[in-house]
Amino acid sequence: MEVKTSLLDNMIGVGDMVLLEPLSEDSFLENLRNRFDHSEIYTYIGSVVISMNPYRSLPIFTPDKVEEYRNRNFYELSPHIYALADEAYRSLRDQDKDQCILITGESGAGKTEASKLVMSYVAAVCGKGQEVNKVKEQLLQSNPVLEAFGNAKTVRNDNSSRFGKYMDIEFDFKGDPLGGVISNYLLEKSRVVKQPRGERNFHVFYQLLSGASDDTLKKLKLDRDFSKYNYLSLDSAVVNGLDDAANFRTVRNAMQIVGFMEDEVQSVLELVAAVLKLGNIEFKPESRCNGTDESRIKDKNDLKEMCELLGIEQSVLERAFSYRTVEAKMEKVSTTLNVAQAYYARDALAKNLYSRLFSWLVTRINESIKAQTKTRHKVMGVLDIYGFEIFEDNSFEQFIINYCNEKLQQIFIELTLREEQEEYVREGIEWTNIEYFNNAIICDLIENNQNGILAMLDEECLRPGTVTDETFLDKLNTICAEHQHFESRLSKNSKFLNDHSLPHNCFRIQHYAGKVLYRAEGFVDKNNDLLYRDLSQAMYKANHSLIKQLFPEGNPAKVNLKRPPTAGFQFKASVGTLMRNLQTKNPNYIRCIKPNDKKASHIFTESLVRHQVRYLGLLENVRVRRAGYAFRQAYEPCLERYKMLCKRTWPHWRGPAREGVEVLMADLQVPLEEFSYGRSKIFIRNPRTLFFLEERRRQCLQDLATLIQKIYRGWKCRSHFLLLKKSQVVVAAWYRRYAQQKKYQRIKSATTVVQSYTRGWQARKLLRELKYQKRCEEAVTTIAAFWHGTQVRREYRKFFRANAGKKIYDFTIQRIMQKYFLGLKSSMPSMSPIDKNWPARPYVFLDGVHTELRRIFHLWRCKKYRSQFTEEKKAVYEEKLEASEIFKDKKALYPSSVSQPFKGDYLEISKNPKYQKLNSSVDEKVLLADVVNKINRANGKGTARIFLLTKKSVVLADQKTGQVKASVALPDLTSVSVSTQSDGFFALRLKEGSASAVKGDFLLSSEHLIEIITKLHHIGSTSADQEQLNIDISDEFLVQFKQDKVCVKFIQAAPKNGNSVSCKRKNNRLLEVSVPTTA
């Protein structure tokens, strides 16, 4: 079963003032203070919520709190604004009753925040969906827009609403929001042109200058400096904790969400900028020739910029500030305006421009948030309007605000009594008339169509002749003198003649909340709210589309000579409409109270709170609520709460809840006059009876708690004992097991030790026996061997003596050879074929064997070395071996070539792009490519040529161009001639009669002569279709040059010009090659 809490549980002070005992103003304030000190800011008066502004954030507005109060009974949880919002929403959704929530209180009491909390709660608990969420977001985002244009910083509140707001939120049959309609009341437009000390103009002016981009300000012809605008007060331009720049971005985003187009936003900002520019227009006096005074604008720059923003001709507006045209039936009269009248006209235009802009904003928001469907809607209204105002200097604004509060108080009393009476009738309880103060007489004093103050004010404003505030006050003194709630020093009532607290130019009205002194000065002008027709017509001529909408009366085609309705008349009509609207709805009240004037948390100023309690009529509210029965509760929760007070209803009552409550009340012997039974509720007359029940319940809960604690402690001790007993058995079992395991391990260990000693003794005994047996066997064997040896020696002694010398010689030779081979094994040389080390022979007779072993070892390690060669390396060594066979000890150049590897392709002809064409002209694989010098027979000089060798031919090509100069087939080569010196000259001898021998033999010089000759010789020796190439090594040989034979002679000479070889022609038959001598 779900355990429900109650308003009465853990209550700090009294949660519902109806239950306050004793009831007095002091006890009322003390209860508020006590709850406020414990951060309990909400208190009930029946279904009315009192809200104290905490001036700080409290953790009671979280999503978890929303869920906690969702679908809960109003008195089920501690007082909260969410409880009232949930009650109103569920009544609207489930019972199809239109609701209204009336939020009242003075500036700074938290009315605006309360309305936001109500709307946010309803938005959180209603349905979800894309369209529903869009409507909720638009309804919530309308608040920042209206706050920017309708709120301002005052001495009492940094975000004070300077207008009254009533929003009707429309729902469908499921309880999902469809849209809304906003009504605004009495914007304080006088704040546009003048602000009291310590206060600011409306927020939007400061937000625009602080948060707009430089480009936007440039378009609006504005500057960020507040001091440049006369309409902005400087002493409070910056407010701590208020970020105007961030709020401007919030407002722009909210306008976009609500549905404002970008051009509409721009038009609104242009009008705001125009108001600022309007305030900077100043006038100077000028005298005309006829003696009349007129005004002229001092500096026309601001006027020019304003006209550019609004699209108005500068001359038209300038004339409207200087002249006033009065139209009668048949004629027009134009009069000049003096400086005072010009300033009045300027301020009147600024106030009208801003107030009409605000009204247009409300209308535009209504267009966006209105319900789209035309079916019947359920409606919840939220009224956020000024509280009762009593200042040191009260004027026309305070008068009509207090009039509105009088009407709200009147409807509050009426609806509260009606609600009480309806509940009594519904429950079958006899209704008794309740005595209370009816403020209808005060409302009649103000709004009576014949003798009411507003009617007389309108009459004064409309009558011809001189009309002043003094004539208005005289009229009041004449007509209202005998009214018991009207007081004036100049009235015919003599009792106020000596009342010095009442100045001569003032009158006093005794409102339901107390007496208020009003200064008559300004009543007539503020009620007239007059804007010269010239200014209206000038505004209508603007090219700005929004301006034309705001000033429709300026249209020359629709000139209306009838005076416009006064401000008082309009406000009275709107209040009447509001009252009729509220009469059709079920009311819910939130009374907001400001705890101190310092806007600080944890401070409770008793005098200030007492003043608000009085003018809000909270004590009167409590008295009305508890005039009949102070407390009522449904039978089910009542029985559930108090059933433990009776043995017959505890712990379960099986019958109807009402019968259970009757049994309970009879058992408790509660006097019959203290309660009454309704159809679904029990009604308790006196709070003392309820507190008696609560006290008995508290005592019973203590007894029950003691009993539960006793039973619980007994159960806990028994459970603990049984657990200990069970644990002891388990511990004992485990311990016995552990002890037995330890004992077994000790016995096992001892047994193992004894067994090991026994086995060791047996093994040692057996070992001794075996050793003795072995020694005996060895002794027998030794004796037998000696005996057999003796016998053999006796038998064969004659044979040993005949062959002893030969055997000793053979044995000695065998031991020497064994020692030789073992020594040779330990001193073997390395495996390198070029290592010529070999151990010395120990004996001369081993000379042949020693030499043969050295030869065999060398052949073996050469074989092992050759087995490591690859095919390519093997071919290189074969060529090196072949070069050795050809040139060793025959040519002095050979030793220096041994260490140089045969690369073959020194030009990398296949990779070098320079020789790509030459490489492609050779069909076979190039075995050798090198640069050689071809010797000229004429002068012995050398010409560089590319030498290519393939398996079939020798090719000579030009080094620079790569062009083939000569190609010689290898079969056409008969021999190659070289010298014995260290030069690189060689002659290719060609076969006579061959095609290649036309130009004769070739005399060439190369640094790689050994490799070239070796490869030529190797190709001839390995090719089957070629003859063996002859190699002629001589210092003098003949070379065939065409038809002549020339002798090439090599001589050794001293080095000249370095160590290079030189070739000179001595005569036609001799070429002499000088080779430098080597040291």
PDB file of N, CA, C and O in Angstrom, residues 200-231:
ATOM      1  N   ARG A 200      15.309  52.951 -13.840  1.00  0.00           N
ATOM      2  CA  ARG A 200      15.692  52.972 -15.255  1.00  0.00           C
ATOM      3  C   ARG A 200      14.462  53.069 -16.142  1.00  0.00           C
ATOM      4  O   ARG A 200      13.333  52.851 -15.703  1.00  0.00           O
ATOM      5  N   ASN A 201      14.742  53.370 -17.390  1.00  0.00           N
ATOM      6  CA  ASN A 201      13.712  53.285 -18.411  1.00  0.00           C
ATOM      7  C   ASN A 201      13.449  51.799 -18.697  1.00  0.00           C
ATOM      8  O   ASN A 201      14.037  50.911 -18.063  1.00  0.00           O
ATOM      9  N   PHE A 202      12.606  51.512 -19.669  1.00  0.00           N
ATOM     10  CA  PHE A 202      12.310  50.123 -20.001  1.00  0.00           C
ATOM     11  C   PHE A 202      13.582  49.408 -20.466  1.00  0.00           C
ATOM     12  O   PHE A 202      14.471  49.994 -21.081  1.00  0.00           O
ATOM     13  N   HIS A 203      13.649  48.087 -20.205  1.00  0.00           N
ATOM     14  CA  HIS A 203      14.866  47.303 -20.458  1.00  0.00           C
ATOM     15  C   HIS A 203      15.340  47.384 -21.896  1.00  0.00           C
ATOM     16  O   HIS A 203      16.543  47.379 -22.171  1.00  0.00           O
ATOM     17  N   VAL A 204      14.412  47.449 -22.852  1.00  0.00           N
ATOM     18  CA  VAL A 204      14.779  47.280 -24.258  1.00  0.00           C
ATOM     19  C   VAL A 204      15.762  48.352 -24.720  1.00  0.00           C
ATOM     20  O   VAL A 204      16.626  48.093 -25.567  1.00  0.00           O
ATOM     21  N   PHE A 205      15.673  49.572 -24.156  1.00  0.00           N
ATOM     22  CA  PHE A 205      16.594  50.634 -24.574  1.00  0.00           C
ATOM     23  C   PHE A 205      18.035  50.265 -24.223  1.00  0.00           C
ATOM     24  O   PHE A 205      18.951  50.405 -25.046  1.00  0.00           O
ATOM     25  N   TYR A 206      18.250  49.774 -23.007  1.00  0.00           N
ATOM     26  CA  TYR A 206      19.600  49.425 -22.567  1.00  0.00           C
ATOM     27  C   TYR A 206      20.082  48.145 -23.257  1.00  0.00           C
ATOM     28  O   TYR A 206      21.273  48.009 -23.569  1.00  0.00           O
ATOM     29  N   GLN A 207      19.155  47.208 -23.487  1.00  0.00           N
ATOM     30  CA  GLN A 207      19.544  45.965 -24.169  1.00  0.00           C
ATOM     31  C   GLN A 207      19.978  46.239 -25.602  1.00  0.00           C
ATOM     32  O   GLN A 207      20.961  45.669 -26.087  1.00  0.00           O
ATOM     33  N   LEU A 208      19.258  47.149 -26.280  1.00  0.00           N
ATOM     34  CA  LEU A 208      19.597  47.472 -27.667  1.00  0.00           C
ATOM     35  C   LEU A 208      20.977  48.103 -27.754  1.00  0.00           C
ATOM     36  O   LEU A 208      21.803  47.713 -28.593  1.00  0.00           O
ATOM     37  N   LEU A 209      21.280  49.060 -26.865  1.00  0.00           N
ATOM     38  CA  LEU A 209      22.569  49.752 -26.927  1.00  0.00           C
ATOM     39  C   LEU A 209      23.714  48.849 -26.480  1.00  0.00           C
ATOM     40  O   LEU A 209      24.847  49.019 -26.930  1.00  0.00           O
ATOM     41  N   SER A 210      23.433  47.875 -25.600  1.00  0.00           N
ATOM     42  CA  SER A 210      24.507  47.015 -25.085  1.00  0.00           C
ATOM     43  C   SER A 210      24.735  45.785 -25.941  1.00  0.00           C
ATOM     44  O   SER A 210      25.876  45.341 -26.095  1.00  0.00           O
ATOM     45  N   GLY A 211      23.655  45.204 -26.501  1.00  0.00           N
ATOM     46  CA  GLY A 211      23.792  43.907 -27.147  1.00  0.00           C
ATOM     47  C   GLY A 211      23.766  43.907 -28.659  1.00  0.00           C
ATOM     48  O   GLY A 211      24.160  42.916 -29.277  1.00  0.00           O
ATOM     49  N   ALA A 212      23.301  44.992 -29.278  1.00  0.00           N
ATOM     50  CA  ALA A 212      23.248  45.004 -30.752  1.00  0.00           C
ATOM     51  C   ALA A 212      24.652  45.097 -31.339  1.00  0.00           C
ATOM     52  O   ALA A 212      25.572  45.648 -30.721  1.00  0.00           O
ATOM     53  N   SER A 213      24.817  44.565 -32.526  1.00  0.00           N
ATOM     54  CA  SER A 213      26.113  44.630 -33.201  1.00  0.00           C
ATOM     55  C   SER A 213      26.396  46.057 -33.669  1.00  0.00           C
ATOM     56  O   SER A 213      25.489  46.898 -33.769  1.00  0.00           O
ATOM     57  N   ASP A 214      27.664  46.312 -33.936  1.00  0.00           N
ATOM     58  CA  ASP A 214      28.052  47.646 -34.410  1.00  0.00           C
ATOM     59  C   ASP A 214      27.348  47.993 -35.720  1.00  0.00           C
ATOM     60  O   ASP A 214      26.955  49.146 -35.946  1.00  0.00           O
ATOM     61  N   ASP A 215      27.177  46.984 -36.572  1.00  0.00           N
ATOM     62  CA  ASP A 215      26.510  47.226 -37.849  1.00  0.00           C
ATOM     63  C   ASP A 215      25.040  47.609 -37.634  1.00  0.00           C
ATOM     64  O   ASP A 215      24.528  48.528 -38.290  1.00  0.00           O
ATOM     65  N   THR A 216      24.380  46.916 -36.695  1.00  0.00           N
ATOM     66  CA  THR A 216      22.968  47.233 -36.408  1.00  0.00           C
ATOM     67  C   THR A 216      22.838  48.643 -35.843  1.00  0.00           C
ATOM     68  O   THR A 216      21.954  49.415 -36.252  1.00  0.00           O
ATOM     69  N   LEU A 217      23.714  49.001 -34.900  1.00  0.00           N
ATOM     70  CA  LEU A 217      23.657  50.346 -34.314  1.00  0.00           C
ATOM     71  C   LEU A 217      23.921  51.415 -35.370  1.00  0.00           C
ATOM     72  O   LEU A 217      23.326  52.500 -35.346  1.00  0.00           O
ATOM     73  N   LYS A 218      24.814  51.108 -36.310  1.00  0.00           N
ATOM     74  CA  LYS A 218      25.103  52.072 -37.377  1.00  0.00           C
ATOM     75  C   LYS A 218      23.865  52.292 -38.247  1.00  0.00           C
ATOM     76  O   LYS A 218      23.564  53.430 -38.634  1.00  0.00           O
ATOM     77  N   LYS A 219      23.146  51.197 -38.550  1.00  0.00           N
ATOM     78  CA  LYS A 219      21.929  51.340 -39.349  1.00  0.00           C
ATOM     79  C   LYS A 219      20.867  52.138 -38.602  1.00  0.00           C
ATOM     80  O   LYS A 219      20.097  52.882 -39.214  1.00  0.00           O
ATOM     81  N   LEU A 220      20.833  51.956 -37.258  1.00  0.00           N
ATOM     82  CA  LEU A 220      19.832  52.658 -36.446  1.00  0.00           C
ATOM     83  C   LEU A 220      20.307  54.048 -36.020  1.00  0.00           C
ATOM     84  O   LEU A 220      19.581  54.753 -35.306  1.00  0.00           O
ATOM     85  N   LYS A 221      21.538  54.409 -36.428  1.00  0.00           N
ATOM     86  CA  LYS A 221      22.111  55.734 -36.133  1.00  0.00           C
ATOM     87  C   LYS A 221      22.202  55.964 -34.623  1.00  0.00           C
ATOM     88  O   LYS A 221      21.905  57.051 -34.100  1.00  0.00           O
ATOM     89  N   LEU A 222      22.646  54.910 -33.907  1.00  0.00           N
ATOM     90  CA  LEU A 222      22.756  54.978 -32.453  1.00  0.00           C
ATOM     91  C   LEU A 222      24.199  54.807 -32.021  1.00  0.00           C
ATOM     92  O   LEU A 222      25.049  54.333 -32.780  1.00  0.00           O
ATOM     93  N   ASP A 223      24.451  55.200 -30.770  1.00  0.00           N
ATOM     94  CA  ASP A 223      25.767  55.065 -30.163  1.00  0.00           C
ATOM     95  C   ASP A 223      25.606  54.284 -28.866  1.00  0.00           C
ATOM     96  O   ASP A 223      24.567  54.368 -28.195  1.00  0.00           O
ATOM     97  N   ARG A 224      26.617  53.521 -28.461  1.00  0.00           N
ATOM     98  CA  ARG A 224      26.502  52.688 -27.261  1.00  0.00           C
ATOM     99  C   ARG A 224      26.500  53.506 -25.969  1.00  0.00           C
ATOM    100  O   ARG A 224      26.099  53.009 -24.926  1.00  0.00           O
ATOM    101  N   ASP A 225      26.939  54.728 -26.010  1.00  0.00           N
ATOM    102  CA  ASP A 225      27.051  55.547 -24.802  1.00  0.00           C
ATOM    103  C   ASP A 225      25.659  55.976 -24.324  1.00  0.00           C
ATOM    104  O   ASP A 225      24.943  56.708 -25.009  1.00  0.00           O
ATOM    105  N   PHE A 226      25.257  55.490 -23.113  1.00  0.00           N
ATOM    106  CA  PHE A 226      23.941  55.833 -22.567  1.00  0.00           C
ATOM    107  C   PHE A 226      23.795  57.339 -22.328  1.00  0.00           C
ATOM    108  O   PHE A 226      22.682  57.873 -22.411  1.00  0.00           O
ATOM    109  N   SER A 227      24.899  57.999 -22.003  1.00  0.00           N
ATOM    110  CA  SER A 227      24.833  59.414 -21.603  1.00  0.00           C
ATOM    111  C   SER A 227      24.426  60.323 -22.759  1.00  0.00           C
ATOM    112  O   SER A 227      24.132  61.500 -22.536  1.00  0.00           O
ATOM    113  N   LYS A 228      24.389  59.812 -23.965  1.00  0.00           N
ATOM    114  CA  LYS A 228      24.053  60.644 -25.114  1.00  0.00           C
ATOM    115  C   LYS A 228      22.535  60.752 -25.350  1.00  0.00           C
ATOM    116  O   LYS A 228      22.112  61.389 -26.304  1.00  0.00           O
ATOM    117  N   TYR A 229      21.737  60.112 -24.460  1.00  0.00           N
ATOM    118  CA  TYR A 229      20.301  60.104 -24.674  1.00  0.00           C
ATOM    119  C   TYR A 229      19.594  60.634 -23.436  1.00  0.00           C
ATOM    120  O   TYR A 229      19.785  60.127 -22.319  1.00  0.00           O
ATOM    121  N   ASN A 230      18.783  61.656 -23.633  1.00  0.00           N
ATOM    122  CA  ASN A 230      18.127  62.347 -22.516  1.00  0.00           C
ATOM    123  C   ASN A 230      17.087  61.481 -21.822  1.00  0.00           C
ATOM    124  O   ASN A 230      16.779  61.702 -20.643  1.00  0.00           O
ATOM    125  N   TYR A 231      16.507  60.527 -22.532  1.00  0.00           N
ATOM    126  CA  TYR A 231      15.456  59.704 -21.941  1.00  0.00           C
ATOM    127  C   TYR A 231      16.001  58.571 -21.069  1.00  0.00           C
ATOM    128  O   TYR A 231      15.215  57.836 -20.464  1.00  0.00           O
TER     129      TYR A 231
END
